[in-house]
mmCIF file of C-alpha atoms in Angstrom:
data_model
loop_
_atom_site.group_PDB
_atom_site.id
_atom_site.type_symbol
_atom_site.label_atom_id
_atom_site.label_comp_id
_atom_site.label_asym_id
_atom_site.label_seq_id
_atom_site.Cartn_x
_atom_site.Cartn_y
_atom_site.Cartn_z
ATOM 1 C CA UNK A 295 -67.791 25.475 -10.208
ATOM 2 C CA UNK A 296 -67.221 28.640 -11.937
ATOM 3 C CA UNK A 297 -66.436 31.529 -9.337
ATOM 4 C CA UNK A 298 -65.024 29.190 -6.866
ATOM 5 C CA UNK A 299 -61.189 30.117 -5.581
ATOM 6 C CA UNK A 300 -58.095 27.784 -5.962
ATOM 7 C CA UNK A 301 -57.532 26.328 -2.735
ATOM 8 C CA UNK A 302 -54.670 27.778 -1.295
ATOM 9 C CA UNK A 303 -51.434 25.958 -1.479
ATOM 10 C CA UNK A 304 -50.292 24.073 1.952
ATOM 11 C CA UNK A 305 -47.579 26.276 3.718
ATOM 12 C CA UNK A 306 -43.834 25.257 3.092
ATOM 13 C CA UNK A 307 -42.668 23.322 6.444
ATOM 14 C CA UNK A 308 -40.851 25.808 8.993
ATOM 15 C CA UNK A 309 -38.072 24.040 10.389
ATOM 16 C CA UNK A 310 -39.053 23.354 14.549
ATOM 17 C CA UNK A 311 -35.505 23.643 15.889
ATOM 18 C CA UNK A 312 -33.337 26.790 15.198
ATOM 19 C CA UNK A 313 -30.759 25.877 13.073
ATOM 20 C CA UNK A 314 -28.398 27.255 15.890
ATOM 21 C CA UNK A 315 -25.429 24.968 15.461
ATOM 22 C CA UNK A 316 -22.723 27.163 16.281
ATOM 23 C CA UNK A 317 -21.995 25.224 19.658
ATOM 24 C CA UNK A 318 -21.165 22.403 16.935
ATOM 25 C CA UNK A 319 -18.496 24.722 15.263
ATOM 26 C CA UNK A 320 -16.358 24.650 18.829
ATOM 27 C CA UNK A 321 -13.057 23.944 17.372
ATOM 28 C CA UNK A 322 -9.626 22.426 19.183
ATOM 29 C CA UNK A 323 -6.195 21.988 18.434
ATOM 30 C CA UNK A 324 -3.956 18.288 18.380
ATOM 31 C CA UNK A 325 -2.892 17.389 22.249
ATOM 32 C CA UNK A 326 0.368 15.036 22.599
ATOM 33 C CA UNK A 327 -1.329 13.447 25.741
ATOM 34 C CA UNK A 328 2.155 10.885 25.230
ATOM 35 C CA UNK A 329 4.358 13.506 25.910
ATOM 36 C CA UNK A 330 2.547 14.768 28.667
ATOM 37 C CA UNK A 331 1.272 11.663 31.348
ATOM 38 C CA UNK A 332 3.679 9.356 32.076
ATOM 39 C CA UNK A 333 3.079 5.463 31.616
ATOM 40 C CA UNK A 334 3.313 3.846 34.731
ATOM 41 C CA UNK A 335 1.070 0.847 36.532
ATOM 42 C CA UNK A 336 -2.139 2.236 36.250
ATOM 43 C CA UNK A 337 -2.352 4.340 33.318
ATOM 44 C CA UNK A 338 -1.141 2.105 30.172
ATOM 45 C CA UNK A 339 1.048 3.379 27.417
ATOM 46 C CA UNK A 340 -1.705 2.182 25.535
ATOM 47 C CA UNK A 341 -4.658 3.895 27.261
ATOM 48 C CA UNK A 342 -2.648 6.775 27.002
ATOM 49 C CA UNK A 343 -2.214 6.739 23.099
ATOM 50 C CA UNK A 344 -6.061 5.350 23.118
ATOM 51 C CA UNK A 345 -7.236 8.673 24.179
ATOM 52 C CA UNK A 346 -5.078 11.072 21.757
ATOM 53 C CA UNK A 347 -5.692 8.823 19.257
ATOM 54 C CA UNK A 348 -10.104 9.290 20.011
ATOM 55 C CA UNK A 349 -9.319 12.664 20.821
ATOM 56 C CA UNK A 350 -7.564 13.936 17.390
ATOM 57 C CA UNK A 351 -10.274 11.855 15.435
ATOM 58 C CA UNK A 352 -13.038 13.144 17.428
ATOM 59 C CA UNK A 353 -12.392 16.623 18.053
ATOM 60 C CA UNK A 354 -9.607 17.839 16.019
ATOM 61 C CA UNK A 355 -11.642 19.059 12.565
ATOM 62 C CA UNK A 356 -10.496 21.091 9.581
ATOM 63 C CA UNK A 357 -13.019 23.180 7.554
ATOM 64 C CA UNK A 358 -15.696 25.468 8.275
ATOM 65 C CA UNK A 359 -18.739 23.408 8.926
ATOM 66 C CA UNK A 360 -18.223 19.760 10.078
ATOM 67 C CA UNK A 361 -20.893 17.135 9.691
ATOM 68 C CA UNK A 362 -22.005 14.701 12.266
ATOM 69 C CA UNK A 363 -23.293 11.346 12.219
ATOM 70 C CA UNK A 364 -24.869 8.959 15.282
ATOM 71 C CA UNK A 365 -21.951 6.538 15.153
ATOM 72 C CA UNK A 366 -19.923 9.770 16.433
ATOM 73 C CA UNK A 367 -21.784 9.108 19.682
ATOM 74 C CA UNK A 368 -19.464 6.271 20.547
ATOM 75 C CA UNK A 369 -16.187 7.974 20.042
ATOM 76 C CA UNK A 370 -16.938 10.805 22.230
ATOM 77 C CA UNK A 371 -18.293 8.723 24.952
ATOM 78 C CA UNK A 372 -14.719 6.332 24.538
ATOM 79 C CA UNK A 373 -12.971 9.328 25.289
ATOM 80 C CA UNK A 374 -15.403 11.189 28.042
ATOM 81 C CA UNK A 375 -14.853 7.754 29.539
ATOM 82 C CA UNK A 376 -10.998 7.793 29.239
ATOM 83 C CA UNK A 377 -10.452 11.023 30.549
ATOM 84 C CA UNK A 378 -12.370 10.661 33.508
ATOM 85 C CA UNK A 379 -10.716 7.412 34.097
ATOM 86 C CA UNK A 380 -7.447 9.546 33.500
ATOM 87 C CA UNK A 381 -8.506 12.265 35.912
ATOM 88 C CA UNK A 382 -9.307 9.560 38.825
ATOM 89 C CA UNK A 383 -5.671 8.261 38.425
ATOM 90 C CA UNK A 384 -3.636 11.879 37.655
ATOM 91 C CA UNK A 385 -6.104 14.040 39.283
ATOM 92 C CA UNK A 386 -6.080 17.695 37.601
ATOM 93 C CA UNK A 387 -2.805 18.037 36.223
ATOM 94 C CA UNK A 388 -2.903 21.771 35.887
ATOM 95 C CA UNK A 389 0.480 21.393 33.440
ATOM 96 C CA UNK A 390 -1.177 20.010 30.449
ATOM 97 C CA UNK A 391 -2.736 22.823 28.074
ATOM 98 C CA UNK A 392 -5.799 22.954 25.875
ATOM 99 C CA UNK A 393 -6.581 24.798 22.938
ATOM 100 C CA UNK A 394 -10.289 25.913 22.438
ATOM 101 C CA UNK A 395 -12.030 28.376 20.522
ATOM 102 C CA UNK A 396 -15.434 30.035 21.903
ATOM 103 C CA UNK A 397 -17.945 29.970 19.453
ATOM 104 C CA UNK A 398 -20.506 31.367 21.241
ATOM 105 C CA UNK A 399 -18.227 34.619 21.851
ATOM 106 C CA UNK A 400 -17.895 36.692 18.641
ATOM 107 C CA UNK A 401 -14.320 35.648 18.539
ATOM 108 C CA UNK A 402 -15.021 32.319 17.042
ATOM 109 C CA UNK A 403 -11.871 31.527 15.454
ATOM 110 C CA UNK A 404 -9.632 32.306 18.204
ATOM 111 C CA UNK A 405 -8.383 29.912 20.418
ATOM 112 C CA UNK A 406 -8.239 29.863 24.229
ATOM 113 C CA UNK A 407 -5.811 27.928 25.759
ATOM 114 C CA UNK A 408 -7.262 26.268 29.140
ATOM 115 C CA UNK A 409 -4.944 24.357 31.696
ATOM 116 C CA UNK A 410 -5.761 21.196 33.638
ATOM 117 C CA UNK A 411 -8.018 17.921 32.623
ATOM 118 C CA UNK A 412 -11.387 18.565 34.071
ATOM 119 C CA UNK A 413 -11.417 22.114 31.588
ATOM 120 C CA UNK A 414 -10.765 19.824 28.980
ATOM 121 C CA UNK A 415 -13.464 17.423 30.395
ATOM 122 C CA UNK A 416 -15.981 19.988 30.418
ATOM 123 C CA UNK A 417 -15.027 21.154 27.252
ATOM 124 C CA UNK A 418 -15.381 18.173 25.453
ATOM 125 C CA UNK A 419 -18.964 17.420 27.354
ATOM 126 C CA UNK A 420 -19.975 20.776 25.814
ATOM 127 C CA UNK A 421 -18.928 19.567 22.485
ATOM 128 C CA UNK A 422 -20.855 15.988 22.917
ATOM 129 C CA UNK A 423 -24.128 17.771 23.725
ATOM 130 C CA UNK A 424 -23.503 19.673 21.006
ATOM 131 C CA UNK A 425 -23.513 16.785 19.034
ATOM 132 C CA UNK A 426 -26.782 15.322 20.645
ATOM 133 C CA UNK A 427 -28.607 18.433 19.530
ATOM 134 C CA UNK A 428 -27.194 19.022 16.092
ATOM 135 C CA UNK A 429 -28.145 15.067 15.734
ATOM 136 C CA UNK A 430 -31.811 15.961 16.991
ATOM 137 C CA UNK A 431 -32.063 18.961 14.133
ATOM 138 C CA UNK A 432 -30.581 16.592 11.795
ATOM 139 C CA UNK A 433 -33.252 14.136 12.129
ATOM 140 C CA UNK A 434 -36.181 17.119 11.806
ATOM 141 C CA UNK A 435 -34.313 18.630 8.784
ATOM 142 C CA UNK A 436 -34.459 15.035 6.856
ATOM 143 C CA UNK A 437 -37.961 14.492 7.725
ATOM 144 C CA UNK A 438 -39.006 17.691 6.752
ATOM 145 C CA UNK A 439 -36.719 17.440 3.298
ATOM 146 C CA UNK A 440 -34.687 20.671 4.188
ATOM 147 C CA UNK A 441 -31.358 18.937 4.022
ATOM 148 C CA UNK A 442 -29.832 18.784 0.900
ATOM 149 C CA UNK A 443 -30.544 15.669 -1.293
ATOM 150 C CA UNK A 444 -33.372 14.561 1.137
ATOM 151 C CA UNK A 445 -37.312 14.603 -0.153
ATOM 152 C CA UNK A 446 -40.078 15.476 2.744
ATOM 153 C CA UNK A 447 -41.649 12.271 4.560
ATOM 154 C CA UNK A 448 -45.479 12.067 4.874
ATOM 155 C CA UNK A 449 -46.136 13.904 8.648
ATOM 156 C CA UNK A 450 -48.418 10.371 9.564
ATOM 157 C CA UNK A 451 -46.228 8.180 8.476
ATOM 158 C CA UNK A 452 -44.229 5.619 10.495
ATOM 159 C CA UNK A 453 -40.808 6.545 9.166
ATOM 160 C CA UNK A 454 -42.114 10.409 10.268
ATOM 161 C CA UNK A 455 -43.132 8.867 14.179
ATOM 162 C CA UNK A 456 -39.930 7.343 14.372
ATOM 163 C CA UNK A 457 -37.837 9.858 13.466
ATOM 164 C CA UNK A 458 -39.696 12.525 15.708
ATOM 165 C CA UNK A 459 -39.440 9.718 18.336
ATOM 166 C CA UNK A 460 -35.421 9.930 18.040
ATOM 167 C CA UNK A 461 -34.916 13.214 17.805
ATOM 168 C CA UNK A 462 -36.520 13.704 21.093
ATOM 169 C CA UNK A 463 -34.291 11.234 22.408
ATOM 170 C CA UNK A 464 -31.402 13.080 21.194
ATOM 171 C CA UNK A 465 -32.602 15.712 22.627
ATOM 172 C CA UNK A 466 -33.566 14.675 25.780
ATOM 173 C CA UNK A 467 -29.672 13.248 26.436
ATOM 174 C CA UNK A 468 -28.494 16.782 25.098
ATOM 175 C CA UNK A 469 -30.744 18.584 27.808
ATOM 176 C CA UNK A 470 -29.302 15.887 30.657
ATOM 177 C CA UNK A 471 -25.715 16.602 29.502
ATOM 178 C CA UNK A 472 -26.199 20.484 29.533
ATOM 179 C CA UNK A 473 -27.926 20.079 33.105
ATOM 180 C CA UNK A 474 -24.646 17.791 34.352
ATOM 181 C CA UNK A 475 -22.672 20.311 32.887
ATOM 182 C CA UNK A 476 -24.191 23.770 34.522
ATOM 183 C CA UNK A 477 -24.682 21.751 37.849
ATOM 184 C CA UNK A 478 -21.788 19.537 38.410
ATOM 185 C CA UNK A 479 -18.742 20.110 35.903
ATOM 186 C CA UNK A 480 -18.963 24.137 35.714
ATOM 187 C CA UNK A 481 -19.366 25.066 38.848
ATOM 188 C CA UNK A 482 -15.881 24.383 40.374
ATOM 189 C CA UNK A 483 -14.052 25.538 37.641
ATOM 190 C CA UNK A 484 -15.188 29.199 37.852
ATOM 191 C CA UNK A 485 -12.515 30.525 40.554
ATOM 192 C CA UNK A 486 -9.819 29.172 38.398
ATOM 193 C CA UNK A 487 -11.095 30.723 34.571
ATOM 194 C CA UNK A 488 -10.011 34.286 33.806
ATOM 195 C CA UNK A 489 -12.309 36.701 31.342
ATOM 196 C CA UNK A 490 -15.281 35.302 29.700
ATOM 197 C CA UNK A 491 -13.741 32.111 28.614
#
């Protein structure tokens, strides 16, 4: 009808998560876990090159943004696994280092060097929830066609349900792994950390 107005054009989809992934830029250097623990009885040779092995794949990255994937989720859990395993057989071992950076300081690309195996255990939880929530904004970014090369999925569709559906569940293990770390791994470790590291 003449005089009528266009209707207005649907708004552009606002992504729901922040696209904070800078906990997903936490960076490490190589460790020569060989060199360091001793073979014996109860920790293998094998287990022991196992772990630097998952560890240099996992964590060790070049570049300035590094993508993720779900089938990452195995390889940090291996090694979470490995080093607790290691912990319960070496205890701390205060004479191994770590290098870290702090992404969340604004000193990003400078790393930190930590001592002892349950800093590097809580450093490499951090880093696997990190993972769970950049995984959870990866899924909402594809539906949504925000990530490059991807096209927007109907909102009521099934592929849309399922993908909300995981995730949340991404999500959901990222917000248990923060709470296990603020609760149980942080906690000791305070008296022994110097500065804001």
């Amino acid at each position: 009808m003449d005089g009528e107005l266009p209707a207005p054009e649907p708004p552009k989809p606002v992504p729901p998560l922040l696209p904070f992934d800078d906990p997903w830029q936490l960076r490490t250097r190589s460790c020569n876990f060989e060199g360091a623990v001793p073979a014996g009885e109860v920790v293998s040779l094998n287990h022991i090159r196992d772990m630097q092995g998952q560890r240099n794949l996992m964590f060790v990255r070049e570049g300035t943004k590094f993508g993720c994937s779900p089938g990452m989720i195995d390889g940090f859990k291996k090694y979470l696994s490995n080093l607790a395993y290691l912990i319960d057989q070496e205890g701390e071992r205060y004479d191994m280092d770590f290098e870290w950076t702090s992404p969340l300081s604004n000193r990003g690309q400078r790393f930190f060097r930590l001592n002892g195996l349950k800093k590097e255990q809580a450093m490499a939880t951090f880093l696997y929830a990190s993972l769970l929530r950049q995984l959870a904004h990866q899924c909402i970014q594809d539906l949504l066609g925000l990530s490059p090369g991807s096209a927007a999925v109907p909102l009521s569709s099934d592929p849309a349900a399922a993908a909300v559906a995981t995730a949340v569940g991404y999500l959901r293990q990222a917000a248990g792994v923060y709470e296990h770390l603020a609760e149980v791994m942080l906690p000791p470790l305070f008296t022994s950390m110097n500065g804001d590291r």
